[in-house]
Amino acid sequence: MLLKELSSLTSPLSDMQLSKLQQAVAELNPNQLAWVSGYLSGISQGGAVATTGAVATAAAAAPAGKLTVLFGSQTGNSKGVAEELAAEAKSKGLPVQLKSMADYKAKDLKSETHMIIVVSTNGEGEAPDDAAELHELLASKKAPKLPNLNYAVLALGDSSYEFFCQTGKDFDERLAACGAKGFLDRIDCDVDYEGPAKEWGSKALVIVEETLEVGGGDAQVVQLPVGGQELAASQYDKKNPYTATLATNQKITGRNSNKDVRHFEISLEESGIQYRAGDALGVWFENDPKLVAKVVKQVGLKGDEEVEVDGNKVTLTEALVANFELTQSYPGFVEKYAELSGSKKLAKIAADKAQAREYANNHQILDILAAKKGVKLSAEELVGMLRRITPRLYSIASSQAEVDEEVHLTVGMVEFDNAKGEARSGGATGFLKRLEEGGEVKVFVEHNDNFRLPADTNTPVIMVGPGTGVAPFRAFMQEREAQDADGKNWMFFGDQTFTEDFLYQVEWRSYLSSGLLTKMDVAFSRDQEEKVYVQHRLLENAAEVYQWLEEGAHFYICGDANRMAKDVNDALVQIVQEQGSKSQEQAEEYVSELRRAKRYQRDVY
């Protein structure tokens, strides 16, 4: 009932009091009205009349009345989990806010009461790019006191790495140090995270439902904007990939190269899939049937045994081809097989975590099974030890402005001999190599908002992409050409030899001739006695690199995370220190500020 209708009813208020009341509440929003209602109710039941200052204090102390789901994601997995969690919270009627850590203001932490953090670990224990600033703040002296915050952490990682789920562990420890209270124990999820993450998330939301004080209003999910040019949402994603057609499978390294690098063109015709320069393409693959046959034989089986996968009965061979990882091992497999086989050698390796990781990283499933001969397993025992196949992500090497309903990839084949001299290949790369033109491949786009060209086309860019790290920069150049961008472009490329490994050489020369590419510096490590890499070329051009940065240039790295990216980062810090006459600490802060401003972006693996 409206206040203006009360005048016609019996009321304890005089006309003047009623008029004043109408004026007082006219500009209040629903949350404020709810607070005033409770405040007046308290007074009517004998509470003391608060002073103006006390009212302000009470209002400031009122609970936020919402759940914030905060994610830090490098490849999109954490973002996907967070989105599902937020959607489930909304379906339960909970007011929920979904935010990337990159877009979250740290000062807002003090006003939060309930928060779920979903975060992955990047490289060797590093925070994802979008989580780096918040991660750093919480470890600093500027970390806020958070006595009113109830939180829970869902961490994603890969147990093949030493610092498994380290970023999630960091957030858990640092929030607790700030006085926040964990309402559910942290879960550390491996690469097959979907089942455990969903179960944990449901438990977390039950607790939130029981403890969150909702002030009224409809539940809503505040979605994170993509940023810049918005793309239409696609019906195809990781769980529902698009069955595309392979149009081109072309080797682009020379006959005498030590590497087999291939250029793939995949048709997305009639799919409606859209992507932007900087995004990645997820590729679902199947294991080589020849490898599957060897694995089945190794454990004394025939392959026609039935196993259950996702509630369906399939043959062991079918399951191993389509559902289970056979080329990437992990420490847990070494440990489980050591127990089943009774191998003392494997038991000793499994007992040492560092040794188990190294062994798993250097041995495929078949080779670990062969470490103890004569072991027979049941089909259930075999699949019980294996992880599920996960799609591989590849940096997209094209711009849709150039190739329309296609997507291009630049992929180095993973091929090597094991200790016995037997040929081994990667799961996804082997699949792509075997795939003939016209064959089908299931794909989806993984958007990467942490690796984007500057919105201002006048901004200069510096790109460092040795080997297959060149892929996204081919897309960048196609995009800049389509934009008629006036900004300067500088490319640093490196590989083993000029004659055999200069990927897309003709295209780079064309961009130089047209003037779109301002500069290109190359480093071919084996063309001279002394090894030369891209970081050396950066240091040789130190003065100009620093000048470009001072002019506002964006700096990009794509490629190997373990060595190249670290060496290039060290070179960048050295350039800033020397050319800017700064201390080591000041130079590191300068580079950190570039990252915070999204002027220093990395796509490393």
CSV table of N, CA and C in Angstrom, one decimal, residues 35 50-62:
chain,number,residue,atom,x,y,z
A,35,TRP,N,16.3,-1.1,5.5
A,35,TRP,CA,17.1,-0.8,6.7
A,35,TRP,C,16.3,0.1,7.6
A,50,ALA,N,18.9,6.4,17.9
A,50,ALA,CA,20.3,6.5,17.6
A,50,ALA,C,20.6,8.0,17.1
A,51,THR,N,21.8,8.4,17.4
A,51,THR,CA,22.2,9.7,16.9
A,51,THR,C,22.5,9.6,15.4
A,52,THR,N,22.7,10.7,14.7
A,52,THR,CA,23.0,10.7,13.3
A,52,THR,C,24.3,9.9,13.0
A,53,GLY,N,25.3,10.1,13.9
A,53,GLY,CA,26.5,9.4,13.7
A,53,GLY,C,26.4,7.9,13.9
A,54,ALA,N,25.6,7.5,14.9
A,54,ALA,CA,25.4,6.1,15.1
A,54,ALA,C,24.6,5.5,14.0
A,55,VAL,N,23.7,6.2,13.4
A,55,VAL,CA,22.9,5.6,12.2
A,55,VAL,C,23.9,5.4,11.1
A,56,ALA,N,24.8,6.3,10.8
A,56,ALA,CA,25.7,6.1,9.7
A,56,ALA,C,26.6,4.9,10.0
A,57,THR,N,27.0,4.8,11.2
A,57,THR,CA,27.9,3.6,11.6
A,57,THR,C,27.2,2.3,11.4
A,58,ALA,N,25.9,2.3,11.8
A,58,ALA,CA,25.1,1.1,11.7
A,58,ALA,C,24.9,0.7,10.2
A,59,ALA,N,24.7,1.7,9.4
A,59,ALA,CA,24.5,1.5,8.0
A,59,ALA,C,25.7,0.9,7.3
A,60,ALA,N,26.9,1.5,7.7
A,60,ALA,CA,28.1,1.0,7.2
A,60,ALA,C,28.4,-0.4,7.6
A,61,ALA,N,28.0,-0.8,8.8
A,61,ALA,CA,28.3,-2.1,9.2
A,61,ALA,C,27.3,-3.2,8.7
A,62,ALA,N,26.3,-2.7,8.0
A,62,ALA,CA,25.3,-3.7,7.5
A,62,ALA,C,25.9,-4.7,6.5
